[in-house]
PDB file of C-alpha atoms in Angstrom:
ATOM      1  CA  UNK A1192     191.682 209.506 171.634  1.00 84.00           C
ATOM      2  CA  UNK A1193     188.043 208.005 170.438  1.00 95.00           C
ATOM      3  CA  UNK A1194     188.574 204.045 171.389  1.00 97.00           C
ATOM      4  CA  UNK A1195     187.609 201.468 168.563  1.00 98.00           C
ATOM      5  CA  UNK A1196     187.980 197.710 168.711  1.00 98.00           C
ATOM      6  CA  UNK A1197     189.601 195.911 166.300  1.00 98.00           C
ATOM      7  CA  UNK A1198     187.123 192.377 167.085  1.00 98.00           C
ATOM      8  CA  UNK A1199     190.602 189.559 166.542  1.00 97.00           C
ATOM      9  CA  UNK A1200     188.859 186.963 163.947  1.00 96.00           C
ATOM     10  CA  UNK A1201     192.605 185.295 162.881  1.00 93.00           C
ATOM     11  CA  UNK A1202     192.056 182.307 164.490  1.00 91.00           C
ATOM     12  CA  UNK A1203     188.966 180.864 162.800  1.00 92.00           C
ATOM     13  CA  UNK A1204     187.677 182.431 159.950  1.00 84.00           C
ATOM     14  CA  UNK A1205     191.251 183.300 158.531  1.00 80.00           C
ATOM     15  CA  UNK A1206     192.469 179.661 159.384  1.00 81.00           C
ATOM     16  CA  UNK A1207     189.738 177.846 158.090  1.00 81.00           C
ATOM     17  CA  UNK A1208     190.541 178.611 154.289  1.00 75.00           C
ATOM     18  CA  UNK A1209     193.867 177.889 155.604  1.00 74.00           C
ATOM     19  CA  UNK A1210     194.506 174.730 152.888  1.00 73.00           C
ATOM     20  CA  UNK A1211     197.549 173.393 154.799  1.00 75.00           C
ATOM     21  CA  UNK A1212     197.342 171.131 158.037  1.00 79.00           C
ATOM     22  CA  UNK A1213     197.692 173.156 160.889  1.00 88.00           C
ATOM     23  CA  UNK A1214     198.473 171.607 165.032  1.00 92.00           C
ATOM     24  CA  UNK A1215     196.647 171.907 167.851  1.00 94.00           C
ATOM     25  CA  UNK A1216     200.325 173.058 168.958  1.00 95.00           C
ATOM     26  CA  UNK A1217     200.573 176.292 167.211  1.00 95.00           C
ATOM     27  CA  UNK A1218     196.666 177.701 166.810  1.00 95.00           C
ATOM     28  CA  UNK A1219     197.279 177.717 171.078  1.00 97.00           C
ATOM     29  CA  UNK A1220     200.162 179.483 170.549  1.00 97.00           C
ATOM     30  CA  UNK A1221     198.882 182.139 168.243  1.00 97.00           C
ATOM     31  CA  UNK A1222     195.664 182.422 170.327  1.00 97.00           C
ATOM     32  CA  UNK A1223     197.697 182.990 173.661  1.00 98.00           C
ATOM     33  CA  UNK A1224     199.980 185.631 171.949  1.00 98.00           C
ATOM     34  CA  UNK A1225     197.058 187.658 171.087  1.00 98.00           C
ATOM     35  CA  UNK A1226     195.482 187.481 173.741  1.00 98.00           C
ATOM     36  CA  UNK A1227     198.672 189.650 175.329  1.00 98.00           C
ATOM     37  CA  UNK A1228     198.074 191.596 172.781  1.00 98.00           C
ATOM     38  CA  UNK A1229     195.740 193.339 174.417  1.00 97.00           C
ATOM     39  CA  UNK A1230     192.519 192.510 172.065  1.00 98.00           C
ATOM     40  CA  UNK A1231     189.105 192.539 173.806  1.00 98.00           C
ATOM     41  CA  UNK A1232     187.428 189.445 171.814  1.00 98.00           C
ATOM     42  CA  UNK A1233     189.139 186.506 169.931  1.00 98.00           C
ATOM     43  CA  UNK A1234     187.940 184.902 167.824  1.00 97.00           C
ATOM     44  CA  UNK A1235     189.166 181.293 168.740  1.00 96.00           C
ATOM     45  CA  UNK A1236     187.326 178.625 167.752  1.00 94.00           C
ATOM     46  CA  UNK A1237     184.210 177.311 165.350  1.00 93.00           C
ATOM     47  CA  UNK A1238     181.674 174.194 166.692  1.00 94.00           C
ATOM     48  CA  UNK A1239     181.277 173.362 162.421  1.00 87.00           C
ATOM     49  CA  UNK A1240     180.294 170.211 160.984  1.00 81.00           C
ATOM     50  CA  UNK A1241     184.904 168.799 160.241  1.00 79.00           C
ATOM     51  CA  UNK A1242     182.846 167.551 156.979  1.00 76.00           C
ATOM     52  CA  UNK A1243     183.030 171.137 156.015  1.00 75.00           C
ATOM     53  CA  UNK A1244     185.864 172.666 158.111  1.00 78.00           C
ATOM     54  CA  UNK A1245     188.686 170.344 158.720  1.00 77.00           C
ATOM     55  CA  UNK A1246     190.446 173.062 159.126  1.00 77.00           C
ATOM     56  CA  UNK A1247     188.376 173.856 162.541  1.00 81.00           C
ATOM     57  CA  UNK A1248     188.037 170.206 163.982  1.00 81.00           C
ATOM     58  CA  UNK A1249     190.090 169.907 166.048  1.00 90.00           C
ATOM     59  CA  UNK A1250     188.542 174.211 168.022  1.00 92.00           C
ATOM     60  CA  UNK A1251     187.404 171.787 170.959  1.00 93.00           C
ATOM     61  CA  UNK A1252     191.618 171.329 171.716  1.00 96.00           C
ATOM     62  CA  UNK A1253     192.346 174.261 171.460  1.00 96.00           C
ATOM     63  CA  UNK A1254     189.535 175.555 173.277  1.00 97.00           C
ATOM     64  CA  UNK A1255     190.977 173.117 176.448  1.00 97.00           C
ATOM     65  CA  UNK A1256     194.525 174.396 175.909  1.00 97.00           C
ATOM     66  CA  UNK A1257     195.016 177.930 175.201  1.00 98.00           C
ATOM     67  CA  UNK A1258     195.727 180.001 178.965  1.00 98.00           C
ATOM     68  CA  UNK A1259     192.954 182.998 178.939  1.00 97.00           C
ATOM     69  CA  UNK A1260     193.819 186.279 180.124  1.00 97.00           C
ATOM     70  CA  UNK A1261     192.052 188.680 181.941  1.00 97.00           C
ATOM     71  CA  UNK A1262     189.637 190.344 179.994  1.00 97.00           C
ATOM     72  CA  UNK A1263     189.873 188.778 177.073  1.00 98.00           C
ATOM     73  CA  UNK A1264     186.393 187.121 175.704  1.00 98.00           C
ATOM     74  CA  UNK A1265     186.694 183.954 173.661  1.00 98.00           C
ATOM     75  CA  UNK A1266     184.110 183.572 170.984  1.00 98.00           C
ATOM     76  CA  UNK A1267     183.527 181.053 168.781  1.00 97.00           C
ATOM     77  CA  UNK A1268     181.250 180.213 165.520  1.00 95.00           C
ATOM     78  CA  UNK A1269     177.959 178.112 165.994  1.00 95.00           C
ATOM     79  CA  UNK A1270     175.797 177.179 163.810  1.00 89.00           C
ATOM     80  CA  UNK A1271     173.642 175.201 165.191  1.00 93.00           C
ATOM     81  CA  UNK A1272     172.318 174.549 168.537  1.00 95.00           C
ATOM     82  CA  UNK A1273     174.816 171.677 168.565  1.00 94.00           C
ATOM     83  CA  UNK A1274     178.051 173.812 168.101  1.00 94.00           C
ATOM     84  CA  UNK A1275     176.613 175.914 170.627  1.00 97.00           C
ATOM     85  CA  UNK A1276     176.314 173.366 173.270  1.00 97.00           C
ATOM     86  CA  UNK A1277     180.328 172.514 171.935  1.00 96.00           C
ATOM     87  CA  UNK A1278     181.484 176.049 172.389  1.00 97.00           C
ATOM     88  CA  UNK A1279     179.002 176.489 175.672  1.00 97.00           C
ATOM     89  CA  UNK A1280     181.270 173.253 177.116  1.00 97.00           C
ATOM     90  CA  UNK A1281     184.535 174.370 176.187  1.00 97.00           C
ATOM     91  CA  UNK A1282     183.735 177.519 177.879  1.00 97.00           C
ATOM     92  CA  UNK A1283     183.688 180.257 174.719  1.00 98.00           C
ATOM     93  CA  UNK A1284     183.006 183.585 176.269  1.00 98.00           C
ATOM     94  CA  UNK A1285     180.767 184.100 173.119  1.00 98.00           C
ATOM     95  CA  UNK A1286     179.316 183.164 169.865  1.00 98.00           C
ATOM     96  CA  UNK A1287     178.095 183.659 167.082  1.00 97.00           C
ATOM     97  CA  UNK A1288     175.525 182.525 164.320  1.00 97.00           C
ATOM     98  CA  UNK A1289     175.981 183.281 160.062  1.00 94.00           C
ATOM     99  CA  UNK A1290     173.518 184.250 157.477  1.00 96.00           C
ATOM    100  CA  UNK A1291     173.835 185.674 154.126  1.00 96.00           C
ATOM    101  CA  UNK A1292     172.129 188.395 152.716  1.00 98.00           C
ATOM    102  CA  UNK A1293     171.505 186.787 148.689  1.00 97.00           C
ATOM    103  CA  UNK A1294     169.891 183.921 148.529  1.00 97.00           C
ATOM    104  CA  UNK A1295     171.534 182.345 146.195  1.00 96.00           C
ATOM    105  CA  UNK A1296     174.567 182.512 148.862  1.00 94.00           C
ATOM    106  CA  UNK A1297     172.938 180.798 151.424  1.00 95.00           C
ATOM    107  CA  UNK A1298     171.224 177.986 149.349  1.00 95.00           C
ATOM    108  CA  UNK A1299     175.480 177.738 148.853  1.00 91.00           C
ATOM    109  CA  UNK A1300     176.365 177.473 151.458  1.00 87.00           C
ATOM    110  CA  UNK A1301     174.038 176.816 154.052  1.00 88.00           C
ATOM    111  CA  UNK A1302     172.078 174.986 152.002  1.00 91.00           C
ATOM    112  CA  UNK A1303     168.210 177.187 152.696  1.00 95.00           C
ATOM    113  CA  UNK A1304     166.400 179.941 152.340  1.00 97.00           C
ATOM    114  CA  UNK A1305     167.751 183.102 154.043  1.00 97.00           C
ATOM    115  CA  UNK A1306     164.336 183.045 156.189  1.00 97.00           C
ATOM    116  CA  UNK A1307     165.076 178.975 156.641  1.00 97.00           C
ATOM    117  CA  UNK A1308     168.325 179.794 158.049  1.00 95.00           C
ATOM    118  CA  UNK A1309     166.531 182.561 160.196  1.00 96.00           C
ATOM    119  CA  UNK A1310     164.929 180.389 161.638  1.00 95.00           C
ATOM    120  CA  UNK A1311     167.738 177.373 162.106  1.00 92.00           C
ATOM    121  CA  UNK A1312     169.107 180.251 164.453  1.00 93.00           C
ATOM    122  CA  UNK A1313     166.036 180.443 167.315  1.00 93.00           C
ATOM    123  CA  UNK A1314     167.162 177.710 169.967  1.00 96.00           C
ATOM    124  CA  UNK A1315     170.733 178.453 169.557  1.00 96.00           C
ATOM    125  CA  UNK A1316     169.472 182.146 171.039  1.00 95.00           C
ATOM    126  CA  UNK A1317     167.168 181.000 173.262  1.00 95.00           C
ATOM    127  CA  UNK A1318     170.513 179.022 174.446  1.00 97.00           C
ATOM    128  CA  UNK A1319     172.766 181.256 174.656  1.00 97.00           C
ATOM    129  CA  UNK A1320     169.874 184.181 176.646  1.00 94.00           C
ATOM    130  CA  UNK A1321     169.465 181.513 179.277  1.00 96.00           C
ATOM    131  CA  UNK A1322     172.989 180.633 179.316  1.00 96.00           C
ATOM    132  CA  UNK A1323     174.446 183.954 179.514  1.00 96.00           C
ATOM    133  CA  UNK A1324     175.956 184.143 177.015  1.00 97.00           C
ATOM    134  CA  UNK A1325     176.402 187.478 174.326  1.00 98.00           C
ATOM    135  CA  UNK A1326     176.283 186.047 170.448  1.00 98.00           C
ATOM    136  CA  UNK A1327     177.157 188.291 167.478  1.00 98.00           C
ATOM    137  CA  UNK A1328     175.742 187.921 163.904  1.00 98.00           C
ATOM    138  CA  UNK A1329     177.459 187.912 161.015  1.00 97.00           C
ATOM    139  CA  UNK A1330     175.919 189.133 157.475  1.00 97.00           C
ATOM    140  CA  UNK A1331     177.381 187.260 154.246  1.00 95.00           C
ATOM    141  CA  UNK A1332     178.206 189.580 150.639  1.00 95.00           C
ATOM    142  CA  UNK A1333     177.296 192.770 152.089  1.00 97.00           C
ATOM    143  CA  UNK A1334     177.787 194.381 148.386  1.00 97.00           C
ATOM    144  CA  UNK A1335     178.812 191.686 145.846  1.00 95.00           C
ATOM    145  CA  UNK A1336     177.621 188.255 146.195  1.00 95.00           C
ATOM    146  CA  UNK A1337     178.973 185.054 143.483  1.00 93.00           C
ATOM    147  CA  UNK A1338     175.411 184.684 142.296  1.00 94.00           C
ATOM    148  CA  UNK A1339     173.905 187.509 142.380  1.00 95.00           C
ATOM    149  CA  UNK A1340     175.679 190.910 141.802  1.00 95.00           C
ATOM    150  CA  UNK A1341     175.495 194.007 143.373  1.00 97.00           C
ATOM    151  CA  UNK A1342     174.230 193.477 146.343  1.00 98.00           C
ATOM    152  CA  UNK A1343     170.449 195.532 147.644  1.00 98.00           C
ATOM    153  CA  UNK A1344     171.392 197.478 150.668  1.00 98.00           C
ATOM    154  CA  UNK A1345     168.119 197.205 151.599  1.00 98.00           C
ATOM    155  CA  UNK A1346     167.774 192.758 151.476  1.00 98.00           C
ATOM    156  CA  UNK A1347     171.124 193.810 154.232  1.00 98.00           C
ATOM    157  CA  UNK A1348     169.739 196.051 156.425  1.00 98.00           C
ATOM    158  CA  UNK A1349     166.079 193.510 156.944  1.00 98.00           C
ATOM    159  CA  UNK A1350     169.063 190.369 157.971  1.00 98.00           C
ATOM    160  CA  UNK A1351     170.693 192.335 159.661  1.00 98.00           C
ATOM    161  CA  UNK A1352     166.864 193.605 161.711  1.00 98.00           C
ATOM    162  CA  UNK A1353     166.306 190.476 162.027  1.00 98.00           C
ATOM    163  CA  UNK A1354     169.694 189.172 163.747  1.00 98.00           C
ATOM    164  CA  UNK A1355     169.028 192.181 165.669  1.00 97.00           C
ATOM    165  CA  UNK A1356     165.796 191.601 166.647  1.00 97.00           C
ATOM    166  CA  UNK A1357     166.159 187.818 167.115  1.00 95.00           C
ATOM    167  CA  UNK A1358     168.748 188.529 170.572  1.00 95.00           C
ATOM    168  CA  UNK A1359     172.227 189.244 169.375  1.00 97.00           C
ATOM    169  CA  UNK A1360     174.273 192.046 169.988  1.00 97.00           C
ATOM    170  CA  UNK A1361     175.765 192.765 167.733  1.00 98.00           C
ATOM    171  CA  UNK A1362     176.169 192.310 163.466  1.00 98.00           C
ATOM    172  CA  UNK A1363     179.501 192.180 161.729  1.00 98.00           C
ATOM    173  CA  UNK A1364     178.731 193.640 158.093  1.00 98.00           C
ATOM    174  CA  UNK A1365     180.685 190.972 155.767  1.00 96.00           C
ATOM    175  CA  UNK A1366     181.947 192.289 152.382  1.00 95.00           C
ATOM    176  CA  UNK A1367     182.786 188.897 151.796  1.00 92.00           C
ATOM    177  CA  UNK A1368     184.845 188.765 148.547  1.00 91.00           C
ATOM    178  CA  UNK A1369     185.831 192.661 149.285  1.00 91.00           C
ATOM    179  CA  UNK A1370     185.496 193.437 145.963  1.00 91.00           C
ATOM    180  CA  UNK A1371     182.800 196.840 147.496  1.00 94.00           C
ATOM    181  CA  UNK A1372     183.405 200.482 146.153  1.00 96.00           C
ATOM    182  CA  UNK A1373     183.634 202.764 149.177  1.00 98.00           C
ATOM    183  CA  UNK A1374     180.711 204.539 148.148  1.00 98.00           C
ATOM    184  CA  UNK A1375     178.493 201.515 147.942  1.00 98.00           C
ATOM    185  CA  UNK A1376     179.746 200.617 151.127  1.00 98.00           C
ATOM    186  CA  UNK A1377     178.235 203.843 152.264  1.00 98.00           C
ATOM    187  CA  UNK A1378     174.985 202.910 150.658  1.00 98.00           C
ATOM    188  CA  UNK A1379     174.814 199.867 151.968  1.00 98.00           C
ATOM    189  CA  UNK A1380     175.837 201.048 155.091  1.00 98.00           C
ATOM    190  CA  UNK A1381     172.680 204.277 155.009  1.00 98.00           C
ATOM    191  CA  UNK A1382     169.922 201.444 154.560  1.00 98.00           C
ATOM    192  CA  UNK A1383     171.301 198.845 157.652  1.00 98.00           C
ATOM    193  CA  UNK A1384     171.425 201.927 159.856  1.00 98.00           C
ATOM    194  CA  UNK A1385     167.819 202.585 159.459  1.00 98.00           C
ATOM    195  CA  UNK A1386     166.845 199.073 161.500  1.00 98.00           C
ATOM    196  CA  UNK A1387     170.427 199.129 164.279  1.00 98.00           C
ATOM    197  CA  UNK A1388     172.462 201.272 165.365  1.00 98.00           C
ATOM    198  CA  UNK A1389     175.767 202.026 164.562  1.00 98.00           C
ATOM    199  CA  UNK A1390     177.302 200.956 168.794  1.00 98.00           C
ATOM    200  CA  UNK A1391     175.676 197.550 167.596  1.00 98.00           C
ATOM    201  CA  UNK A1392     177.195 197.460 163.904  1.00 98.00           C
ATOM    202  CA  UNK A1393     180.969 196.236 162.884  1.00 98.00           C
ATOM    203  CA  UNK A1394     182.570 195.930 159.311  1.00 98.00           C
ATOM    204  CA  UNK A1395     183.672 192.588 157.731  1.00 97.00           C
ATOM    205  CA  UNK A1396     185.760 194.207 155.402  1.00 96.00           C
ATOM    206  CA  UNK A1397     187.979 191.687 153.122  1.00 93.00           C
ATOM    207  CA  UNK A1398     190.563 193.215 151.200  1.00 91.00           C
ATOM    208  CA  UNK A1399     190.745 191.024 147.906  1.00 87.00           C
ATOM    209  CA  UNK A1400     190.725 194.460 145.406  1.00 88.00           C
ATOM    210  CA  UNK A1401     192.204 196.382 148.368  1.00 91.00           C
ATOM    211  CA  UNK A1402     189.680 199.106 149.709  1.00 95.00           C
ATOM    212  CA  UNK A1403     188.856 197.260 152.883  1.00 96.00           C
ATOM    213  CA  UNK A1404     190.684 199.687 154.650  1.00 97.00           C
ATOM    214  CA  UNK A1405     189.136 203.063 152.201  1.00 98.00           C
ATOM    215  CA  UNK A1406     185.867 200.770 152.928  1.00 98.00           C
ATOM    216  CA  UNK A1407     186.669 200.731 156.370  1.00 98.00           C
ATOM    217  CA  UNK A1408     186.800 205.464 156.688  1.00 98.00           C
ATOM    218  CA  UNK A1409     183.887 204.770 155.326  1.00 98.00           C
ATOM    219  CA  UNK A1410     182.483 202.919 157.792  1.00 98.00           C
ATOM    220  CA  UNK A1411     184.025 205.103 160.628  1.00 98.00           C
ATOM    221  CA  UNK A1412     182.458 208.237 159.202  1.00 98.00           C
ATOM    222  CA  UNK A1413     178.888 206.244 159.721  1.00 98.00           C
ATOM    223  CA  UNK A1414     179.333 205.613 163.447  1.00 98.00           C
ATOM    224  CA  UNK A1415     180.913 202.362 163.382  1.00 98.00           C
ATOM    225  CA  UNK A1416     183.822 201.652 165.875  1.00 98.00           C
ATOM    226  CA  UNK A1417     184.172 197.988 165.452  1.00 98.00           C
ATOM    227  CA  UNK A1418     186.229 196.144 162.732  1.00 98.00           C
ATOM    228  CA  UNK A1419     186.886 192.692 162.481  1.00 97.00           C
ATOM    229  CA  UNK A1420     190.253 191.785 161.087  1.00 97.00           C
ATOM    230  CA  UNK A1421     192.709 188.606 161.291  1.00 95.00           C
ATOM    231  CA  UNK A1422     196.207 189.369 161.361  1.00 95.00           C
ATOM    232  CA  UNK A1423     198.972 188.913 159.125  1.00 91.00           C
ATOM    233  CA  UNK A1424     195.976 188.369 157.025  1.00 90.00           C
ATOM    234  CA  UNK A1425     195.798 185.298 157.263  1.00 85.00           C
ATOM    235  CA  UNK A1426     192.941 183.010 155.364  1.00 77.00           C
ATOM    236  CA  UNK A1427     190.992 183.910 151.162  1.00 58.00           C
ATOM    237  CA  UNK A1428     188.093 184.388 149.594  1.00 51.00           C
ATOM    238  CA  UNK A1429     186.816 181.215 148.257  1.00 49.00           C
ATOM    239  CA  UNK A1430     185.695 182.997 145.314  1.00 46.00           C
ATOM    240  CA  UNK A1431     188.665 184.607 144.780  1.00 43.00           C
ATOM    241  CA  UNK A1432     191.730 182.139 143.918  1.00 46.00           C
ATOM    242  CA  UNK A1433     195.007 183.371 145.226  1.00 45.00           C
ATOM    243  CA  UNK A1434     194.147 186.271 146.232  1.00 45.00           C
ATOM    244  CA  UNK A1435     193.412 188.416 149.182  1.00 60.00           C
ATOM    245  CA  UNK A1436     190.710 187.668 152.102  1.00 79.00           C
ATOM    246  CA  UNK A1437     190.424 188.769 154.865  1.00 89.00           C
ATOM    247  CA  UNK A1438     192.387 192.573 155.762  1.00 94.00           C
ATOM    248  CA  UNK A1439     195.155 192.785 157.897  1.00 94.00           C
ATOM    249  CA  UNK A1440     195.025 193.020 161.662  1.00 97.00           C
ATOM    250  CA  UNK A1441     198.298 195.394 161.840  1.00 96.00           C
ATOM    251  CA  UNK A1442     196.908 196.957 158.644  1.00 96.00           C
ATOM    252  CA  UNK A1443     193.443 197.843 160.682  1.00 98.00           C
ATOM    253  CA  UNK A1444     195.411 199.066 163.292  1.00 98.00           C
ATOM    254  CA  UNK A1445     197.739 200.846 162.152  1.00 98.00           C
ATOM    255  CA  UNK A1446     194.979 203.041 160.036  1.00 98.00           C
ATOM    256  CA  UNK A1447     193.227 203.759 162.812  1.00 98.00           C
ATOM    257  CA  UNK A1448     196.133 205.421 164.737  1.00 98.00           C
ATOM    258  CA  UNK A1449     197.063 207.405 162.188  1.00 98.00           C
ATOM    259  CA  UNK A1450     193.506 208.790 162.011  1.00 98.00           C
ATOM    260  CA  UNK A1451     193.290 208.759 166.227  1.00 97.00           C
ATOM    261  CA  UNK A1452     191.276 206.271 166.822  1.00 98.00           C
ATOM    262  CA  UNK A1453     193.261 204.378 170.267  1.00 98.00           C
ATOM    263  CA  UNK A1454     192.415 200.413 169.844  1.00 98.00           C
ATOM    264  CA  UNK A1455     194.491 199.404 173.166  1.00 98.00           C
ATOM    265  CA  UNK A1456     196.378 197.756 171.103  1.00 98.00           C
ATOM    266  CA  UNK A1457     200.558 196.436 171.468  1.00 98.00           C
ATOM    267  CA  UNK A1458     201.868 196.717 168.202  1.00 98.00           C
ATOM    268  CA  UNK A1459     204.844 194.537 168.729  1.00 98.00           C
ATOM    269  CA  UNK A1460     203.117 191.907 169.852  1.00 98.00           C
ATOM    270  CA  UNK A1461     200.989 191.840 167.336  1.00 98.00           C
ATOM    271  CA  UNK A1462     203.651 192.220 164.520  1.00 97.00           C
ATOM    272  CA  UNK A1463     205.480 188.749 166.965  1.00 98.00           C
ATOM    273  CA  UNK A1464     201.855 187.314 166.356  1.00 97.00           C
ATOM    274  CA  UNK A1465     202.053 188.400 162.567  1.00 94.00           C
ATOM    275  CA  UNK A1466     205.149 186.698 162.208  1.00 94.00           C
ATOM    276  CA  UNK A1467     203.117 183.205 163.131  1.00 94.00           C
ATOM    277  CA  UNK A1468     200.412 183.816 161.272  1.00 90.00           C
ATOM    278  CA  UNK A1469     202.382 183.896 158.124  1.00 87.00           C
ATOM    279  CA  UNK A1470     204.374 180.941 158.672  1.00 88.00           C
ATOM    280  CA  UNK A1471     201.230 179.103 159.401  1.00 85.00           C
ATOM    281  CA  UNK A1472     200.370 180.503 155.643  1.00 75.00           C
ATOM    282  CA  UNK A1473     203.525 179.562 153.941  1.00 61.00           C
ATOM    283  CA  UNK A1474     202.554 175.882 155.324  1.00 61.00           C
TER     284      UNK A1474
END
């Protein structure tokens, strides 16, 4: 059976979009449950300004509260050197930086141009290399942008290539709005694969239009074997209020298994975590 990895992002990319206040104990319990499910990597924290992402203000407490499981890496989002230093102090095993494929999205979300965002990552990359920590690079809006419409695949390829050249060990391609059609995802991947090898790419597909699993199949055909997902479908798309956001981990695992891929996950434990996640959404 061919191996495929699900990179669990629910505790970070999922919970950061939930409106209700979720306590540290609940977050810790979710991460600990996920730790028993067989994930190689869990994105458990985000060291960004609590002014912008209040749900993630307790990330340091969450990292201090979890029970690390052997063989599981705990990752965090770090937009700048200050965030990186907090993640390092919290004991994270890897960090992620985030960029966008369009100027409009970059300015709206990062308050700077794409080029400026990449420049900001340089100190983070240098520190991570010195500390021996891997860095993941996210690229947002890889097919559709709320400000610029359809995204040029070449623009995605340039940003992905830049992140890889800076030292990112992996680049996650974010179909942020969940509107990407399989044929356009395929065109985007064809362009990106000219800059970054398939083994260094991950697919991050939102399910707003119900096409995430179809897009994962397109990515599989292009050689990708790593996919981001959020247990219980945690999170939502800020540009499509009320719509589904992150594709659910359990759905991705089931589709991959049906296609003959081994994720190494204990689906009973994943189901337990999904139930916890759904309860959080109802708060």
